[in-house]
Amino acid sequence: MKKFERVTRLFSWVYYPTTNLVFYELTEITELFHTYRHDSLLENIIELMKAIFNKYFKHFPTIFYFATIMDPRIKFEGCKYLLENFYEKMNYPDCFLAWNDIELSINNMYDFYDSQFENKQSSQPASSSRPKSSLLS
């Protein structure tokens, strides 16, 4: 219960940026579910808590993934690891489909901003085709 209390307090802080921590902390909670799922004293409580957890966090906004990726401690590969761990511990199918959606979303966002803020004063002729940049390469 201490972990749940700590996470609740962390997410409740008003003057502390927590968006980048949401996915990380939720993944740690799935670890607790996984660890105690066969404990005779806790298994009924864990199942009930997992059901409530699923209601709120099975599908949550992509912004939390983006914030996790932008966290310099976690970055892109760390977010992928957390997602795989999250899906494994919660027995969710299709982790790779979810990751592909995240990659597509972040690449689309990158492409949008790249097109909005590219250097308009380029010395290259307009007809030259520069290779399309990607966030992942």
mmCIF file of C-alpha atoms in Angstrom:
data_model
loop_
_atom_site.group_PDB
_atom_site.id
_atom_site.type_symbol
_atom_site.label_atom_id
_atom_site.label_comp_id
_atom_site.label_asym_id
_atom_site.label_seq_id
_atom_site.Cartn_x
_atom_site.Cartn_y
_atom_site.Cartn_z
ATOM 1 C CA MET A 1 0.000 0.000 0.000
ATOM 2 C CA LYS A 2 2.954 2.335 0.527
ATOM 3 C CA LYS A 3 3.652 2.323 -3.208
ATOM 4 C CA PHE A 4 0.060 3.349 -3.992
ATOM 5 C CA GLU A 5 0.207 6.113 -1.411
ATOM 6 C CA ARG A 6 3.537 7.399 -2.794
ATOM 7 C CA VAL A 7 2.246 7.405 -6.373
ATOM 8 C CA THR A 8 -0.989 9.123 -5.364
ATOM 9 C CA ARG A 9 0.951 11.854 -3.575
ATOM 10 C CA LEU A 10 3.369 12.222 -6.478
ATOM 11 C CA PHE A 11 0.536 12.671 -9.001
ATOM 12 C CA SER A 12 -1.260 15.087 -6.690
ATOM 13 C CA TRP A 13 1.539 17.607 -6.374
ATOM 14 C CA VAL A 14 0.543 20.918 -7.852
ATOM 15 C CA TYR A 15 3.952 22.526 -8.413
ATOM 16 C CA TYR A 16 5.830 19.477 -9.633
ATOM 17 C CA PRO A 17 5.744 18.280 -13.259
ATOM 18 C CA THR A 18 4.562 14.677 -13.199
ATOM 19 C CA THR A 19 3.369 13.864 -16.720
ATOM 20 C CA ASN A 20 6.685 12.227 -17.570
ATOM 21 C CA LEU A 21 6.401 9.997 -14.478
ATOM 22 C CA VAL A 22 2.874 8.661 -15.015
ATOM 23 C CA PHE A 23 3.713 5.764 -17.323
ATOM 24 C CA TYR A 24 6.825 4.809 -15.324
ATOM 25 C CA GLU A 25 4.904 4.703 -12.046
ATOM 26 C CA LEU A 26 1.959 2.819 -13.541
ATOM 27 C CA THR A 27 4.395 0.212 -14.832
ATOM 28 C CA GLU A 28 5.778 -0.176 -11.322
ATOM 29 C CA ILE A 29 2.241 -0.722 -10.035
ATOM 30 C CA THR A 30 1.746 -3.504 -12.596
ATOM 31 C CA GLU A 31 4.890 -5.092 -11.142
ATOM 32 C CA LEU A 32 3.185 -5.138 -7.737
ATOM 33 C CA PHE A 33 0.067 -6.715 -9.231
ATOM 34 C CA HIS A 34 2.224 -9.367 -10.860
ATOM 35 C CA THR A 35 4.277 -10.029 -7.725
ATOM 36 C CA TYR A 36 1.323 -10.454 -5.370
ATOM 37 C CA ARG A 37 -1.241 -12.026 -7.699
ATOM 38 C CA HIS A 38 -0.856 -15.489 -6.121
ATOM 39 C CA ASP A 39 -0.556 -14.337 -2.514
ATOM 40 C CA SER A 40 -3.428 -16.071 -0.681
ATOM 41 C CA LEU A 41 -4.083 -13.047 1.497
ATOM 42 C CA LEU A 42 -3.975 -10.473 -1.306
ATOM 43 C CA GLU A 43 -5.095 -12.203 -4.509
ATOM 44 C CA ASN A 44 -8.770 -11.130 -4.226
ATOM 45 C CA ILE A 45 -7.758 -7.555 -3.473
ATOM 46 C CA ILE A 46 -5.237 -7.554 -6.328
ATOM 47 C CA GLU A 47 -7.874 -8.800 -8.793
ATOM 48 C CA LEU A 48 -10.269 -6.058 -7.729
ATOM 49 C CA MET A 49 -7.535 -3.418 -7.952
ATOM 50 C CA LYS A 50 -6.507 -4.701 -11.407
ATOM 51 C CA ALA A 51 -10.091 -4.406 -12.627
ATOM 52 C CA ILE A 52 -10.249 -0.784 -11.488
ATOM 53 C CA PHE A 53 -6.767 -0.154 -12.893
ATOM 54 C CA ASN A 54 -7.847 -1.562 -16.270
ATOM 55 C CA LYS A 55 -10.866 0.706 -16.316
ATOM 56 C CA TYR A 56 -8.682 3.800 -16.127
ATOM 57 C CA PHE A 57 -5.351 2.812 -17.633
ATOM 58 C CA LYS A 58 -5.794 0.118 -20.276
ATOM 59 C CA HIS A 59 -6.119 2.877 -22.873
ATOM 60 C CA PHE A 60 -4.669 6.158 -21.778
ATOM 61 C CA PRO A 61 -3.612 9.255 -23.702
ATOM 62 C CA THR A 62 -0.570 9.188 -25.958
ATOM 63 C CA ILE A 63 0.715 12.348 -24.277
ATOM 64 C CA PHE A 64 1.921 10.206 -21.373
ATOM 65 C CA TYR A 65 4.040 8.131 -23.753
ATOM 66 C CA PHE A 66 5.416 11.292 -25.344
ATOM 67 C CA ALA A 67 6.283 12.749 -21.955
ATOM 68 C CA THR A 68 8.017 9.508 -20.995
ATOM 69 C CA ILE A 69 10.024 9.541 -24.230
ATOM 70 C CA MET A 70 11.041 13.165 -23.607
ATOM 71 C CA ASP A 71 12.263 12.335 -20.090
ATOM 72 C CA PRO A 72 16.073 12.248 -20.465
ATOM 73 C CA ARG A 73 16.272 9.374 -17.989
ATOM 74 C CA ILE A 74 13.932 7.125 -19.973
ATOM 75 C CA LYS A 75 13.979 8.211 -23.630
ATOM 76 C CA PHE A 76 12.635 6.211 -26.566
ATOM 77 C CA GLU A 77 14.032 2.764 -25.813
ATOM 78 C CA GLY A 78 13.155 3.058 -22.123
ATOM 79 C CA CYS A 79 9.549 3.856 -23.002
ATOM 80 C CA LYS A 80 9.426 0.824 -25.275
ATOM 81 C CA TYR A 81 10.803 -1.347 -22.465
ATOM 82 C CA LEU A 82 8.228 0.040 -20.026
ATOM 83 C CA LEU A 83 5.403 -0.592 -22.503
ATOM 84 C CA GLU A 84 6.509 -4.191 -23.047
ATOM 85 C CA ASN A 85 6.760 -4.727 -19.295
ATOM 86 C CA PHE A 86 3.378 -3.056 -18.694
ATOM 87 C CA TYR A 87 1.631 -5.217 -21.303
ATOM 88 C CA GLU A 88 3.316 -8.400 -20.082
ATOM 89 C CA LYS A 89 2.422 -7.873 -16.411
ATOM 90 C CA MET A 90 -1.192 -6.954 -17.206
ATOM 91 C CA ASN A 91 -1.602 -9.757 -19.783
ATOM 92 C CA TYR A 92 -2.606 -7.301 -22.504
ATOM 93 C CA PRO A 93 -2.279 -8.497 -26.092
ATOM 94 C CA ASP A 94 -0.638 -6.619 -28.947
ATOM 95 C CA CYS A 95 2.121 -4.628 -27.265
ATOM 96 C CA PHE A 96 3.809 -4.239 -30.627
ATOM 97 C CA LEU A 97 0.682 -2.774 -32.198
ATOM 98 C CA ALA A 98 0.512 -0.234 -29.380
ATOM 99 C CA TRP A 99 4.194 0.597 -29.841
ATOM 100 C CA ASN A 100 3.726 1.002 -33.602
ATOM 101 C CA ASP A 101 0.883 3.463 -32.911
ATOM 102 C CA ILE A 102 3.134 5.439 -30.561
ATOM 103 C CA GLU A 103 5.964 5.499 -33.119
ATOM 104 C CA LEU A 104 3.568 6.589 -35.856
ATOM 105 C CA SER A 105 2.114 9.342 -33.666
ATOM 106 C CA ILE A 106 5.477 10.733 -32.642
ATOM 107 C CA ASN A 107 6.778 10.586 -36.212
ATOM 108 C CA ASN A 108 3.662 12.388 -37.460
ATOM 109 C CA MET A 109 4.154 15.070 -34.827
ATOM 110 C CA TYR A 110 7.823 15.410 -35.754
ATOM 111 C CA ASP A 111 6.995 15.656 -39.463
ATOM 112 C CA PHE A 112 4.360 18.313 -38.761
ATOM 113 C CA TYR A 113 6.739 20.500 -36.775
ATOM 114 C CA ASP A 114 9.563 19.864 -39.208
ATOM 115 C CA SER A 115 7.366 21.123 -42.057
ATOM 116 C CA GLN A 116 6.229 24.152 -40.019
ATOM 117 C CA PHE A 117 9.652 25.275 -38.891
ATOM 118 C CA GLU A 118 12.052 24.112 -41.587
ATOM 119 C CA ASN A 119 14.594 26.650 -42.762
ATOM 120 C CA LYS A 120 12.821 28.699 -45.455
ATOM 121 C CA GLN A 121 16.048 30.587 -46.268
ATOM 122 C CA SER A 122 17.869 27.457 -47.435
ATOM 123 C CA SER A 123 20.586 27.951 -50.015
ATOM 124 C CA GLN A 124 19.612 24.689 -51.704
ATOM 125 C CA PRO A 125 17.553 24.932 -54.873
ATOM 126 C CA ALA A 126 13.882 24.253 -54.364
ATOM 127 C CA SER A 127 13.978 21.366 -56.832
ATOM 128 C CA SER A 128 16.554 19.395 -54.844
ATOM 129 C CA SER A 129 15.028 16.640 -52.852
ATOM 130 C CA ARG A 130 16.501 16.224 -49.442
ATOM 131 C CA PRO A 131 15.946 12.918 -47.712
ATOM 132 C CA LYS A 132 12.953 12.842 -45.435
ATOM 133 C CA SER A 133 14.155 13.011 -41.868
ATOM 134 C CA SER A 134 12.823 10.755 -39.186
ATOM 135 C CA LEU A 135 12.871 10.998 -35.443
ATOM 136 C CA LEU A 136 13.870 7.360 -35.231
ATOM 137 C CA SER A 137 16.849 7.465 -37.576
#
